[in-house]
C-alpha atoms as one frame of an Amber mdcrd trajectory, in Angstrom:
protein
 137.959  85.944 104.341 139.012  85.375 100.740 136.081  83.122 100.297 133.702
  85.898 101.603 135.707  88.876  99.027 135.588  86.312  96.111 131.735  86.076
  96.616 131.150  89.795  96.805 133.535  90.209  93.743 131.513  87.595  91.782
 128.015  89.232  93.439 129.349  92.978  92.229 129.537  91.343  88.567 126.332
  89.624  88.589 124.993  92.565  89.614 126.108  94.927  86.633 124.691  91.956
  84.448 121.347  92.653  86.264 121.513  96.517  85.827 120.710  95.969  81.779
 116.666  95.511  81.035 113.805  96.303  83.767 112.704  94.682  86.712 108.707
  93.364  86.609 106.738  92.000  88.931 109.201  92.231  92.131 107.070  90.925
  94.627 107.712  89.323  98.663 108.349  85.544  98.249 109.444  82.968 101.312
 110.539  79.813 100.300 113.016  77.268 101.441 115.779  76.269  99.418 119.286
  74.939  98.647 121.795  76.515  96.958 125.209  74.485  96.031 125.145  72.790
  99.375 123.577  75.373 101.713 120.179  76.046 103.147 119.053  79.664 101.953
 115.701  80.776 102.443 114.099  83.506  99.322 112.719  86.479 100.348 111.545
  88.110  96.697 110.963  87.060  92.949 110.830  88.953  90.301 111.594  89.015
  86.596 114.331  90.487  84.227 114.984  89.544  80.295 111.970  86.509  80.420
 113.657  85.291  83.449 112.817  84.679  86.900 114.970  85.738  89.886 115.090
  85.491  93.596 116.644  87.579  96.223 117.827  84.966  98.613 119.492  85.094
 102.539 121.871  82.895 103.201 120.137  82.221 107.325 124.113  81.959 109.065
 125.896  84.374 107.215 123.093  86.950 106.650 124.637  86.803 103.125 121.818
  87.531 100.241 122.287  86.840  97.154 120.298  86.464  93.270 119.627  83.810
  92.155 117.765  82.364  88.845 114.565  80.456  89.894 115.656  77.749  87.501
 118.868  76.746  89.513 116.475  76.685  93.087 114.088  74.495  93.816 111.758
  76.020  96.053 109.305  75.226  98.998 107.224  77.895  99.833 106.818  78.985
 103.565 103.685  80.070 104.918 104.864  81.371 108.336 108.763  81.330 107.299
 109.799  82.483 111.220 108.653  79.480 112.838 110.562  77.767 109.147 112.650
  74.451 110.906 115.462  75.699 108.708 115.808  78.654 110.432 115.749  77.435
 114.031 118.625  78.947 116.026 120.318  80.617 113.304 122.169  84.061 113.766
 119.071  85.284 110.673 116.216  84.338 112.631 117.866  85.348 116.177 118.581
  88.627 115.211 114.798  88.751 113.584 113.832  87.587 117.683 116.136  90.626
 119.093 114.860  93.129 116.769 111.257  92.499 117.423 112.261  92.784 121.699
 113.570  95.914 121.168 110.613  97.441 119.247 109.091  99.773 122.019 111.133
 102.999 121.493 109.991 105.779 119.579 113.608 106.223 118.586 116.508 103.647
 117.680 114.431 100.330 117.631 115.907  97.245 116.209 119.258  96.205 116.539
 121.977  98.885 117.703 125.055  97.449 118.799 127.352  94.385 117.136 129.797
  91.929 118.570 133.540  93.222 119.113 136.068  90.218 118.645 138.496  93.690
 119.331 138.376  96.800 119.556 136.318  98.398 116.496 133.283  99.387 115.540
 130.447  98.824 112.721 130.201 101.993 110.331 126.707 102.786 109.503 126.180
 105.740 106.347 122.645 107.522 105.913 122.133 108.365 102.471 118.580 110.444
 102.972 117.577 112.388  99.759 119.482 115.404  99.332 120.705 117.971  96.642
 124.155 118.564  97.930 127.183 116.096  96.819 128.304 113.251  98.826 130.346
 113.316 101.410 133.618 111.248  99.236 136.306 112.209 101.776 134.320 109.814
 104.533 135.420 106.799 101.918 138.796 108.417 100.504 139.590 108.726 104.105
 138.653 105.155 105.568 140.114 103.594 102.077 143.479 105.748 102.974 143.651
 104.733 106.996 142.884 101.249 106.506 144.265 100.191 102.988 147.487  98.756
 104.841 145.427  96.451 107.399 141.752  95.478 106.265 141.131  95.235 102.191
 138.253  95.602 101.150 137.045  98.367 103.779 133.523  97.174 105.414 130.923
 100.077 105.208 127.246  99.716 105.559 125.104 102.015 103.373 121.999 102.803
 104.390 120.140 104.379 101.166 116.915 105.973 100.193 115.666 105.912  96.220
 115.600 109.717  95.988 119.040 109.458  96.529 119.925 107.449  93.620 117.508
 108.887  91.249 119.380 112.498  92.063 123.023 111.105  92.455 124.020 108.659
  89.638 127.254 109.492  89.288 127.649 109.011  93.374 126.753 105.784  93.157
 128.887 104.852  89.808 131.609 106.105  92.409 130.583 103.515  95.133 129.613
 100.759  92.685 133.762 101.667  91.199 135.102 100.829  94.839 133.439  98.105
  95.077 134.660  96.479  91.876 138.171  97.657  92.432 138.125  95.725  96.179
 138.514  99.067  98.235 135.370  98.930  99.662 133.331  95.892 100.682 129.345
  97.551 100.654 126.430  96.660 103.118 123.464  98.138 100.502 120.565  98.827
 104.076 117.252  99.920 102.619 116.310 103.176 104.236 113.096 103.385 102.287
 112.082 105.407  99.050 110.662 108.412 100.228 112.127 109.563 103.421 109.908
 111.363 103.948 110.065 113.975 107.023 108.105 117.298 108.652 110.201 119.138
 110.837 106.872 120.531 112.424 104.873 117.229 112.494 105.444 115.583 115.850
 107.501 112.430 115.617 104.762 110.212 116.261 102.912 110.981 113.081 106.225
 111.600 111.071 109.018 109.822 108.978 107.040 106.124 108.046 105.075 106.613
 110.556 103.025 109.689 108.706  99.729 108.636 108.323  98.688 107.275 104.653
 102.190 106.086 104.198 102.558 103.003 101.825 105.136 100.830 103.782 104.986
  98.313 101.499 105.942 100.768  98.219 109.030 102.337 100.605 110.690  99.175
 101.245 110.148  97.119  97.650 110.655 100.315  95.378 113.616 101.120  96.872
 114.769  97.404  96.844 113.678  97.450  92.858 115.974 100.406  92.257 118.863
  99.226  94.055 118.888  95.905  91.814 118.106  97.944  88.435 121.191  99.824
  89.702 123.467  97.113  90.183 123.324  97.479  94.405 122.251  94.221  95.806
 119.867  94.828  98.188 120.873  93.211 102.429 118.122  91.916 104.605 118.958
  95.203 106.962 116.671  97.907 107.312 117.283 101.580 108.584 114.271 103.792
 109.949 114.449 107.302 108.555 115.152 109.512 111.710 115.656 106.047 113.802
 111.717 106.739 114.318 109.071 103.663 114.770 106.959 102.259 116.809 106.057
  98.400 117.785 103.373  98.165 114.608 106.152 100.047 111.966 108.386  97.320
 113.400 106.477  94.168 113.228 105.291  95.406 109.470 109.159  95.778 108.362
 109.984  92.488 110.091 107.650  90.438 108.189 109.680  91.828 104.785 112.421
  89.529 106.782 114.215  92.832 107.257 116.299  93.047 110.439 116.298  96.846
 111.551 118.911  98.616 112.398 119.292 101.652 114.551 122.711 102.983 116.334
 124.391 103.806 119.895 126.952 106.284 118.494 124.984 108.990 116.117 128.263
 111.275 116.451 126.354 114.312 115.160 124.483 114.121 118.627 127.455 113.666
 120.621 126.868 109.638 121.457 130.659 108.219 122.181 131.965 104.723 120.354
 132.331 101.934 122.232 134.142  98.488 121.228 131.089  96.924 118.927 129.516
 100.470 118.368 127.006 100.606 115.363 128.222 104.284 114.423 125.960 106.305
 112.337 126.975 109.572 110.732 125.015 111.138 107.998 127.130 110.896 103.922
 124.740 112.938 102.149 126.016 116.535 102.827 123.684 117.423 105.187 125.936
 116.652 108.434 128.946 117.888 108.266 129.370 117.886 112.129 129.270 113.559
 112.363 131.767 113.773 109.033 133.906 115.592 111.300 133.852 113.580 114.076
 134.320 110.597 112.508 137.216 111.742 110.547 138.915 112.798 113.648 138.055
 109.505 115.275 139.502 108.002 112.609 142.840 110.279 113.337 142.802 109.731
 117.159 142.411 105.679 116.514 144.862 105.864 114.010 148.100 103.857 115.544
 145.243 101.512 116.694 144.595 101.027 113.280 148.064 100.183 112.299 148.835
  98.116 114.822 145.862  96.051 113.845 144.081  97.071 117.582 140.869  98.934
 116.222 139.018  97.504 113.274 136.138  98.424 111.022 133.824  95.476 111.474
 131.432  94.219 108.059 127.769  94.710 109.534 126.998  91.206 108.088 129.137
  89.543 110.432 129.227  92.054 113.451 125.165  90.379 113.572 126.183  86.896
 112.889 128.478  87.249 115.453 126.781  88.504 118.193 123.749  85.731 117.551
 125.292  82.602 116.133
């Protein structure tokens, strides 16, 4: 566990170095590689100050990281899922699981994790919107669990009209981070988001016709590294919407979708290894609610180290290693 802080501490500094100059050329790159001992497998270049870069995964701890090309030597992979260095590892499993459970309209991909207790994974939309976020979701987690589990897992799952239209949000998060309150799970949710509440939800969300797929998942990757975010290999649909096509195109990005069995807002119940989603953007104050009070209700749980907040990185290794 201290290994795993220490390399989010050093990642969250790294990263601030990255948020100086602009990002050119970001572009979808598989390649195998090693990195100080370990297989990792690349998944995009790009360039920043006359350097080159890659976003890497590590394949057993779904751990990314970036990297300068110059310290990787790389072997490009033409069809990287069928890569030997990716046989039976929790990465390319979880790829496998996701792409079985792509028939639903709604909630494709992933939706539960793998309870070594009592606990659940904590999933946070982040769809654009003009009202504040929702800080007393984080003050409140950082104040129940501080005691027990430090840095407090939380998976964020974020949109790039969010962070052009809430800087000082995300200076927040990025300031949790770095202090060690908050361990952050930064889950593309695409650019755009964008959504018709009249449009039926076949031709809505990514699945409107004319939509750029491509642009929603690498802008918003762009902007989360300009911002000092580093971008996971997990991917939430906006609404949970999809269909088998939407999810074999955001698998090939080597993007593992994630959807959710609790949505509190709609009433769903937590379960031991529940991926809970609940809206942070202002716009559901209902699921804030309910979580809060969950939190509350779980609360001597918490103390006496019986109900845990699970990191969504390892909840998936877990449940496919």
């Amino acid at each position: 566990m201290k290994k795993f802080v220490l390399i989010l501490l050093i990642s969250s500094w790294v990263m601030t170095l990255y948020a100086q100059e602009e990002i050119k050329n970001y572009k979808q790159y598989f390649a195998a590689a090693n990195y100080q001992g370990n297989n990792v497998m690349t998944l995009r270049e790009f360039e920043k100050s006359g350097q080159k870069y890659y976003l890497t995964v590590d394949p057993q701890t779904l751990e990314t990281q970036i990297i300068r090309a110059a310290e990787l030597n790389t072997k490009p992979i033409s069809n990287w899922q069928e890569s030997p260095d990716l046989k039976d590892s929790p990465y390319l499993k979880a790829i496998q699981a996701a792409k079985q459970e792509s028939i639903a309209l709604q909630d494709a991909g992933i939706t539960h994790g793998f309870p070594k207790e009592k606990g659940i994974t904590l999933t946070i939309d982040l769809c654009p919107s003009h009202k504040a976020l929702d800080r007393v979701i984080f003050t409140s987690l950082i104040a129940e669990f501080q005691k027990i589990e430090k840095p407090v897992p939380v998976a964020l799952s974020i949109t790039g009209k969010f962070m052009i239209n809430h800087a000082a949000d995300i200076e927040w998060l990025k300031a949790l981070e770095k202090s060690g309150d908050l361990t952050i799970t930064w889950t593309n949710h695409t650019f755009n988001h964008r959504y018709d509440p009249k449009i039926p939800l076949a031709l809505n969300f990514l699945l409107e016709p004319g939509t750029s797929v491509m642009y929603e998942i690498l802008a918003t990757e762009t902007l989360m590294i300009q911002k000092g975010l580093l971008p996971s290999i997990f991917f939430r649909f906006p609404g949970l919407v999809s269909d088998q096509k939407l999810v074999d195109e955001i698998l090939a990005f080597g993007l593992i979708p994630v959807g959710s069995d609790a949505w509190l807002a709609k009433g769903q119940q937590t379960h031991a290894g529940s991926i809970v989603l609940i809206h942070g953007n202002g716009n559901e104050p209902i699921g804030v609610q309910d979580f809060i009070q969950l939190l509350k209700t779980e609360k001597k749980a918490v103390l006496n180290k019986q109900w845990a907040l699970y990191d969504l990185r390892e909840s998936i290794k877990e449940e496919f290693k």
